[in-house]
Amino acid sequence: MRVDFLAEQVCSRVPGGTGRYAAQLLAHLATSASGEDLHLRAVVGRPCARVTDVVPRVRTIGVGGPVLARLWERGLPPTLGPGADVVHAPTLLVPPVRKAALVVTVHDAVPWTHPDTLTPRGVSFHRRMAERAMARADLIITPTQRVAHQLAELLDPPCQVQAIPLGVTPMPVPPDAPARRVGLGIGRAPYVLFVGTREPRKGLDVLVTAMGHAELSHLDLVVVGPIGWGDVDVLTASNQAGIGSRVHLLGAVSDEDLAAVYAGAAALALPSRAEGFGIPVIEAMAHGVPVVISDDPSLLETAGGWATISAIGDPDSLAQALVSATSGSAGMTAMVAGAREHAGELTWERAAQRTLAAYRTALGRA
C-alpha cells in the first residue's frame, strides 16, 4: 500500500495540536512501515527538517504555506494521488486528488459550533475545505466520537467517519528538570499550568480571573504555548486581576523543557470553550499531574472520567475545581493514579495501527 501523507502542518510556524498530531502519526506510521506492506511518503511544500529527519521518502511540491492553502481552497494544482494508493490530509488543508483514495482528519467542529472563537478567514476556509472533504473523501478520521457525531449532524458525510483517539507523546522528565524550570523563569512557588496556543477559545481569560480567587493566592500560573490570533493579552488581564506578579509566560518550549514544566505542576488547567481532543490533558495525566477541564464534551471524552470538571466560561466554578485538584486529598491521589493508567492506554502506536486499518478501508471503498 502506497501512502502519501501531507506533512505541511508539521512545518508550520505555529504547528499547534494538529502539528503534534501530524508529526507523531507520521513518525509512528514510518516505524510501522518496516513490518507492514506500507510504502510511506511525506508530502511538503518546501524542504523541512522536521519531516526529513523522520521519513526517508519525501516529495516536495514547490509551494507551501498560505499560497498553497489558497490554491487548494480553489481546487487548483498541485494535485496529489498519481503514484499513491491513499492520500492522507491530516488537517483541513485538503489537496485535489486523483487516482487515489482520500483520507482526511477533521479535528473539531469549531467553525460551526463556535465561529466567534476563530477569525472570519479561518471560519470561511475551514468550512469550505470541510465541505469539500465531506464530498470527496473516502474516509474521515476524527479524534473523538463527539466530533464524529457533530460532523454527522452538521455535514452528513456520505463516507464512513471513524474516531481514532490521539496518543501521548513520550516525554521523559530530564534529570535536570528543577534547573530547567529555574532557567525558564519559574520560581519555587507551586503553579497551575496551561499548555496551548493563546487564542480566544482556550479560555485563558476565565483561567486568569479564576486565579484571582483568594483560595488560589498561593499558586502561580505558568502559560506554555505560542501566541495565536485574537489579541489574548494574558499579561494585561493578569495585572487587572491583581495576579501579574504570579504569571509566567513561557511561549513555545522544547519537549524536554515541557516535560520539566509538567513534572513541577500542581495542576493542569484547560478551560476551553471548545476542543476536538485536548492533547495537554493526556500529556499531563501521563506525568501524574491533576487535570482540570471545562465541561466541553470532547474534553470530557478525552479525560475519560479522570479529571476535575468546571463549567465552561465560569471563573468561580474553575477556581473551585482548581482548589479541589490541588488539595492533595486521598480522592485526588486516586484520581491521578487512574488518570495515569488511562493516559497509558492512549499511544501513538495504537493510533498508527488504527490509521493503517482506516487506509485499507478507504482503499476498498475508492
Short mmCIF file of C-alpha atoms in Angstrom, two decimals:
data_model
loop_
_atom_site.label_atom_id
_atom_site.label_comp_id
_atom_site.label_asym_id
_atom_site.label_seq_id
_atom_site.Cartn_x
_atom_site.Cartn_y
_atom_site.Cartn_z
CA MET A 1 0.00 0.00 0.00
CA ARG A 2 1.49 3.32 -1.14
CA VAL A 3 0.54 6.25 1.10
CA ASP A 4 1.21 9.94 0.53
CA PHE A 5 0.95 11.76 3.88
CA LEU A 6 0.60 15.55 3.67
CA ALA A 7 3.02 16.85 6.31
CA GLU A 8 2.72 20.60 5.68
CA GLN A 9 1.31 21.31 9.17
CA VAL A 10 4.42 19.82 10.76
CA CYS A 11 6.44 22.60 9.11
CA SER A 12 4.05 25.40 10.11
CA ARG A 13 5.28 28.42 12.09
CA VAL A 14 2.69 27.58 14.77
CA PRO A 15 2.12 23.81 14.43
CA GLY A 16 -0.26 23.60 17.40
CA GLY A 17 -2.05 20.43 18.38
CA THR A 18 -2.71 19.47 14.76
CA GLY A 19 1.01 19.74 14.06
CA ARG A 20 1.74 17.49 17.04
CA TYR A 21 -0.79 15.00 15.66
CA ALA A 22 0.67 15.05 12.15
CA ALA A 23 4.28 14.75 13.35
CA GLN A 24 3.66 11.91 15.80
CA LEU A 25 1.37 9.97 13.48
CA LEU A 26 3.84 10.32 10.60
CA ALA A 27 6.73 9.11 12.78
CA HIS A 28 4.82 6.08 14.03
CA LEU A 29 3.50 5.22 10.58
CA ALA A 30 7.11 5.31 9.40
CA THR A 31 8.04 2.88 12.18
CA SER A 32 5.14 0.63 11.18
CA ALA A 33 6.29 0.62 7.57
CA SER A 34 9.13 -1.80 8.36
CA GLY A 35 6.70 -4.51 9.41
CA GLU A 36 3.83 -3.74 7.05
CA ASP A 37 3.19 -3.71 3.35
CA LEU A 38 3.40 0.08 3.55
CA HIS A 39 5.34 2.47 1.35
CA LEU A 40 5.05 5.82 3.10
CA ARG A 41 5.96 9.14 1.54
CA ALA A 42 5.64 12.53 3.20
CA VAL A 43 4.50 15.46 1.04
CA VAL A 44 5.60 19.01 1.91
CA GLY A 45 5.56 22.35 0.16
CA ARG A 46 9.19 23.20 0.87
CA PRO A 47 12.11 21.19 2.31
CA CYS A 48 11.55 20.83 6.05
CA ALA A 49 13.97 19.20 8.50
CA ARG A 50 11.13 18.35 10.90
CA VAL A 51 9.88 15.93 8.23
CA THR A 52 13.05 14.76 6.52
CA ASP A 53 14.53 13.78 9.88
CA VAL A 54 11.62 11.36 10.38
CA VAL A 55 10.71 9.93 6.97
CA PRO A 56 13.25 8.86 4.34
CA ARG A 57 10.90 9.35 1.38
CA VAL A 58 9.71 12.95 0.94
CA ARG A 59 8.07 14.65 -2.02
CA THR A 60 8.46 18.43 -2.25
CA ILE A 61 5.75 20.09 -4.35
CA GLY A 62 7.40 23.51 -4.60
CA VAL A 63 4.77 25.70 -2.96
CA GLY A 64 3.64 25.79 0.65
CA GLY A 65 2.18 27.96 3.39
CA PRO A 66 -0.61 30.46 2.64
CA VAL A 67 -0.07 30.24 -1.12
CA LEU A 68 -0.68 26.50 -1.11
CA ALA A 69 -3.77 26.97 1.07
CA ARG A 70 -5.24 29.49 -1.38
CA LEU A 71 -4.57 27.21 -4.35
CA TRP A 72 -6.15 24.17 -2.74
CA GLU A 73 -9.06 26.20 -1.42
CA ARG A 74 -9.88 26.88 -5.07
CA GLY A 75 -9.30 23.26 -6.08
CA LEU A 76 -6.21 24.16 -8.11
CA PRO A 77 -2.97 22.16 -8.55
CA PRO A 78 -0.61 20.83 -7.35
CA THR A 79 -2.62 17.62 -7.45
CA LEU A 80 -1.75 14.61 -5.32
CA GLY A 81 -2.51 10.97 -5.98
CA PRO A 82 -0.67 9.64 -9.01
CA GLY A 83 1.86 7.13 -7.70
CA ALA A 84 -0.05 6.57 -4.45
CA ASP A 85 -2.93 4.33 -3.38
CA VAL A 86 -4.00 6.56 -0.48
CA VAL A 87 -3.55 10.27 0.22
CA HIS A 88 -3.95 11.36 3.86
CA ALA A 89 -4.61 15.02 4.68
CA PRO A 90 -4.15 15.17 8.49
CA THR A 91 -5.78 18.63 8.62
CA LEU A 92 -8.30 20.51 6.50
CA LEU A 93 -5.56 21.56 4.11
CA VAL A 94 -7.11 19.15 1.60
CA PRO A 95 -5.43 18.72 -1.80
CA PRO A 96 -7.04 17.90 -5.13
CA VAL A 97 -6.60 14.14 -5.52
CA ARG A 98 -6.94 11.77 -8.45
CA LYS A 99 -6.29 8.05 -8.90
CA ALA A 100 -6.04 7.53 -5.11
CA ALA A 101 -8.28 7.14 -2.08
CA LEU A 102 -8.55 10.27 0.05
CA VAL A 103 -8.50 10.17 3.87
CA VAL A 104 -8.99 13.44 5.79
CA THR A 105 -8.67 14.11 9.51
CA VAL A 106 -11.15 16.68 10.84
CA HIS A 107 -10.08 17.69 14.32
CA ASP A 108 -13.12 19.61 15.53
CA ALA A 109 -16.39 21.28 14.58
CA VAL A 110 -15.43 24.69 15.99
CA PRO A 111 -16.01 26.61 12.70
CA TRP A 112 -19.70 25.69 13.02
CA THR A 113 -20.26 25.46 16.77
CA HIS A 114 -18.08 28.39 17.94
CA PRO A 115 -17.27 30.58 14.91
CA ASP A 116 -16.77 33.61 17.16
CA THR A 117 -13.61 31.99 18.56
CA LEU A 118 -11.92 31.95 15.13
CA THR A 119 -11.01 34.62 12.60
CA PRO A 120 -13.58 35.22 9.83
CA ARG A 121 -10.98 33.98 7.35
CA GLY A 122 -10.39 30.85 9.43
CA VAL A 123 -14.12 30.11 9.60
CA SER A 124 -14.53 30.56 5.85
CA PHE A 125 -11.50 28.41 4.96
CA HIS A 126 -12.30 25.55 7.31
CA ARG A 127 -15.96 25.40 6.38
CA ARG A 128 -15.21 25.39 2.68
CA MET A 129 -12.48 22.77 2.95
CA ALA A 130 -14.53 20.57 5.29
CA GLU A 131 -17.49 20.60 2.94
CA ARG A 132 -15.17 19.62 0.09
CA ALA A 133 -13.66 16.86 2.22
CA MET A 134 -17.11 15.50 3.05
CA ALA A 135 -17.96 15.36 -0.65
CA ARG A 136 -14.69 13.83 -1.90
CA ALA A 137 -13.12 11.83 0.91
CA ASP A 138 -13.35 8.06 1.04
CA LEU A 139 -12.99 8.13 4.83
CA ILE A 140 -12.98 10.81 7.53
CA ILE A 141 -10.98 10.45 10.75
CA THR A 142 -11.87 12.39 13.91
CA PRO A 143 -10.06 12.38 17.28
CA THR A 144 -13.23 11.74 19.33
CA GLN A 145 -16.68 10.21 18.94
CA ARG A 146 -18.08 13.62 19.88
CA VAL A 147 -16.55 15.27 16.79
CA ALA A 148 -17.73 12.36 14.63
CA HIS A 149 -21.29 12.89 15.85
CA GLN A 150 -21.06 16.64 15.30
CA LEU A 151 -19.90 16.17 11.70
CA ALA A 152 -22.73 13.70 11.09
CA GLU A 153 -25.26 16.24 12.36
CA LEU A 154 -23.76 19.28 10.65
CA LEU A 155 -22.48 17.95 7.31
CA ASP A 156 -23.98 14.48 6.82
CA PRO A 157 -20.89 12.99 5.13
CA PRO A 158 -21.60 10.16 2.66
CA CYS A 159 -18.43 8.27 3.62
CA GLN A 160 -17.52 6.48 6.83
CA VAL A 161 -16.43 8.66 9.77
CA GLN A 162 -14.10 6.88 12.19
CA ALA A 163 -12.96 8.18 15.58
CA ILE A 164 -9.32 7.36 16.32
CA PRO A 165 -8.05 8.81 19.63
CA LEU A 166 -4.71 10.58 19.63
CA GLY A 167 -1.72 9.39 21.65
CA VAL A 168 0.57 10.59 24.40
CA THR A 169 3.93 11.78 23.12
CA PRO A 170 6.67 10.17 25.26
CA MET A 171 8.39 12.97 27.16
CA PRO A 172 10.70 11.59 29.87
CA VAL A 173 11.39 14.07 32.64
CA PRO A 174 15.01 15.21 32.27
CA PRO A 175 17.27 14.74 35.31
CA ASP A 176 17.91 18.49 35.41
CA ALA A 177 14.19 19.37 35.47
CA PRO A 178 14.43 21.72 38.50
CA ALA A 179 17.27 23.66 36.88
CA ARG A 180 15.34 23.84 33.60
CA ARG A 181 12.34 25.33 35.40
CA VAL A 182 14.56 27.94 37.04
CA GLY A 183 16.08 28.72 33.64
CA LEU A 184 12.60 29.29 32.25
CA GLY A 185 11.88 31.82 34.98
CA ILE A 186 9.61 29.64 37.11
CA GLY A 187 10.13 30.26 40.81
CA ARG A 188 9.74 27.94 43.75
CA ALA A 189 6.02 28.58 44.28
CA PRO A 190 3.61 25.80 43.24
CA TYR A 191 1.87 26.56 39.98
CA VAL A 192 -1.11 25.85 37.80
CA LEU A 193 -0.09 25.05 34.22
CA PHE A 194 -1.79 25.94 30.95
CA VAL A 195 -0.49 24.44 27.70
CA GLY A 196 -1.83 25.60 24.34
CA THR A 197 -1.96 28.37 21.77
CA ARG A 198 -3.07 31.70 23.23
CA GLU A 199 -6.34 32.29 21.41
CA PRO A 200 -9.92 33.11 22.50
CA ARG A 201 -11.41 29.60 22.52
CA LYS A 202 -8.84 28.31 25.02
CA GLY A 203 -10.46 30.15 27.94
CA LEU A 204 -7.34 31.84 29.26
CA ASP A 205 -9.44 34.85 30.27
CA VAL A 206 -11.51 32.57 32.51
CA LEU A 207 -8.38 31.00 33.98
CA VAL A 208 -6.78 34.36 34.79
CA THR A 209 -9.93 35.52 36.56
CA ALA A 210 -10.17 32.24 38.48
CA MET A 211 -6.56 32.55 39.63
CA GLY A 212 -7.51 35.84 41.31
CA HIS A 213 -9.63 33.98 43.89
CA ALA A 214 -8.22 34.14 47.41
CA GLU A 215 -8.16 30.35 47.77
CA LEU A 216 -5.59 30.18 44.94
CA SER A 217 -3.34 33.04 46.06
CA HIS A 218 -0.53 30.62 46.93
CA LEU A 219 -0.35 29.35 43.33
CA ASP A 220 1.42 30.86 40.34
CA LEU A 221 0.19 30.48 36.77
CA VAL A 222 2.54 29.18 34.06
CA VAL A 223 1.39 29.58 30.45
CA VAL A 224 3.18 27.49 27.80
CA GLY A 225 2.47 27.93 24.12
CA PRO A 226 2.73 30.37 21.22
CA ILE A 227 0.68 33.49 20.64
CA GLY A 228 -2.25 32.85 18.33
CA TRP A 229 -4.81 35.25 16.97
CA GLY A 230 -7.34 37.41 18.83
CA ASP A 231 -5.07 39.65 20.92
CA VAL A 232 -5.28 37.44 24.00
CA ASP A 233 -3.19 39.65 26.28
CA VAL A 234 -2.59 37.45 29.29
CA LEU A 235 -0.20 39.86 30.97
CA THR A 236 -2.60 42.84 30.87
CA ALA A 237 -5.50 40.68 32.02
CA SER A 238 -3.34 39.30 34.85
CA ASN A 239 -2.36 42.77 36.01
CA GLN A 240 -6.00 43.82 36.01
CA ALA A 241 -6.87 40.73 38.07
CA GLY A 242 -4.09 41.57 40.54
CA ILE A 243 -2.03 38.44 39.79
CA GLY A 244 0.54 39.87 37.36
CA SER A 245 3.50 39.04 39.62
CA ARG A 246 2.38 35.38 39.76
CA VAL A 247 2.11 34.80 36.00
CA HIS A 248 4.90 33.35 33.84
CA LEU A 249 4.50 33.42 30.05
CA LEU A 250 6.95 30.94 28.51
CA GLY A 251 5.91 30.83 24.87
CA ALA A 252 6.71 27.66 22.91
CA VAL A 253 9.25 25.35 24.56
CA SER A 254 11.08 22.14 23.63
CA ASP A 255 9.64 18.78 24.62
CA GLU A 256 12.44 18.40 27.18
CA ASP A 257 11.51 21.70 28.83
CA LEU A 258 7.80 20.88 28.57
CA ALA A 259 8.38 17.60 30.42
CA ALA A 260 10.21 19.53 33.14
CA VAL A 261 7.34 22.00 33.42
CA TYR A 262 4.74 19.23 33.58
CA ALA A 263 6.76 17.48 36.28
CA GLY A 264 6.64 20.54 38.55
CA ALA A 265 2.98 21.48 38.07
CA ALA A 266 0.41 21.34 40.87
CA ALA A 267 -2.34 21.00 38.26
CA LEU A 268 -3.05 21.47 34.57
CA ALA A 269 -5.98 23.71 33.62
CA LEU A 270 -7.61 23.54 30.19
CA PRO A 271 -10.84 25.58 30.48
CA SER A 272 -11.53 25.65 26.73
CA ARG A 273 -14.78 26.84 25.25
CA ALA A 274 -14.44 24.19 22.54
CA GLU A 275 -11.95 21.44 21.70
CA GLY A 276 -11.66 18.46 19.40
CA PHE A 277 -9.46 16.38 21.71
CA GLY A 278 -7.12 18.27 24.08
CA ILE A 279 -3.64 16.73 23.88
CA PRO A 280 -2.34 18.51 27.04
CA VAL A 281 -4.96 16.64 29.08
CA ILE A 282 -3.41 13.23 28.45
CA GLU A 283 0.15 14.58 28.49
CA ALA A 284 -0.41 15.96 32.00
CA MET A 285 -2.10 12.73 33.10
CA ALA A 286 0.90 10.74 31.88
CA HIS A 287 3.11 12.89 34.13
CA GLY A 288 0.92 12.33 37.19
CA VAL A 289 -0.45 15.89 37.21
CA PRO A 290 -4.05 16.54 38.36
CA VAL A 291 -6.13 17.83 35.45
CA VAL A 292 -8.93 20.40 35.46
CA ILE A 293 -11.02 20.82 32.30
CA SER A 294 -14.15 22.59 31.22
CA ASP A 295 -17.25 20.51 30.55
CA ASP A 296 -16.73 20.67 26.79
CA PRO A 297 -17.94 17.24 25.54
CA SER A 298 -14.75 16.41 23.63
CA LEU A 299 -12.60 17.17 26.67
CA LEU A 300 -14.87 15.02 28.82
CA GLU A 301 -14.42 12.15 26.36
CA THR A 302 -10.64 12.56 26.27
CA ALA A 303 -10.36 12.69 30.06
CA GLY A 304 -12.39 9.51 30.44
CA GLY A 305 -13.73 10.48 33.85
CA TRP A 306 -10.28 11.17 35.32
CA ALA A 307 -10.35 14.97 35.51
CA THR A 308 -11.96 17.59 37.73
CA ILE A 309 -14.70 19.42 35.83
CA SER A 310 -15.62 23.10 35.70
CA ALA A 311 -18.41 24.85 33.82
CA ILE A 312 -17.43 26.48 30.54
CA GLY A 313 -16.81 30.20 30.95
CA ASP A 314 -17.34 30.21 34.74
CA PRO A 315 -14.33 31.51 36.74
CA ASP A 316 -15.91 30.64 40.11
CA SER A 317 -16.51 27.05 39.02
CA LEU A 318 -12.96 26.84 37.67
CA ALA A 319 -11.48 28.24 40.89
CA GLN A 320 -13.30 25.65 43.00
CA ALA A 321 -12.17 22.87 40.64
CA LEU A 322 -8.56 24.03 41.00
CA VAL A 323 -8.88 24.12 44.78
CA SER A 324 -10.08 20.52 44.68
CA ALA A 325 -7.42 19.38 42.21
CA THR A 326 -4.57 20.85 44.27
CA SER A 327 -5.89 19.66 47.64
CA GLY A 328 -3.69 16.57 47.86
CA SER A 329 -6.64 14.59 49.20
CA ALA A 330 -6.78 10.79 49.09
CA GLY A 331 -9.52 11.03 46.49
CA MET A 332 -7.38 13.23 44.28
CA THR A 333 -4.41 10.89 44.67
CA ALA A 334 -6.59 8.01 43.47
CA MET A 335 -7.85 10.10 40.55
CA VAL A 336 -4.29 10.93 39.47
CA ALA A 337 -3.36 7.23 39.56
CA GLY A 338 -6.37 6.34 37.44
CA ALA A 339 -5.62 9.16 35.05
CA ARG A 340 -2.05 7.95 34.53
CA GLU A 341 -3.35 4.47 33.69
CA HIS A 342 -5.93 5.97 31.30
CA ALA A 343 -3.25 8.00 29.52
CA GLY A 344 -1.08 4.90 29.22
CA GLU A 345 -3.73 3.30 27.04
CA LEU A 346 -3.59 6.17 24.53
CA THR A 347 -0.48 5.58 22.45
CA TRP A 348 0.65 6.81 19.05
CA GLU A 349 1.50 3.22 18.15
CA ARG A 350 -2.15 2.27 18.60
CA ALA A 351 -3.30 5.37 16.71
CA ALA A 352 -0.96 4.49 13.82
CA GLN A 353 -2.24 0.91 13.63
CA ARG A 354 -5.85 2.08 13.60
CA THR A 355 -5.00 4.65 10.94
CA LEU A 356 -3.42 1.96 8.77
CA ALA A 357 -6.64 -0.04 9.08
CA ALA A 358 -8.56 3.09 8.05
CA TYR A 359 -6.37 3.41 4.95
CA ARG A 360 -7.28 -0.15 3.96
CA THR A 361 -10.97 0.61 4.46
CA ALA A 362 -10.72 3.74 2.32
CA LEU A 363 -8.82 1.88 -0.37
CA GLY A 364 -11.53 -0.74 -0.53
CA ARG A 365 -14.14 1.96 -0.99
CA ALA A 366 -12.29 4.02 -3.61
#
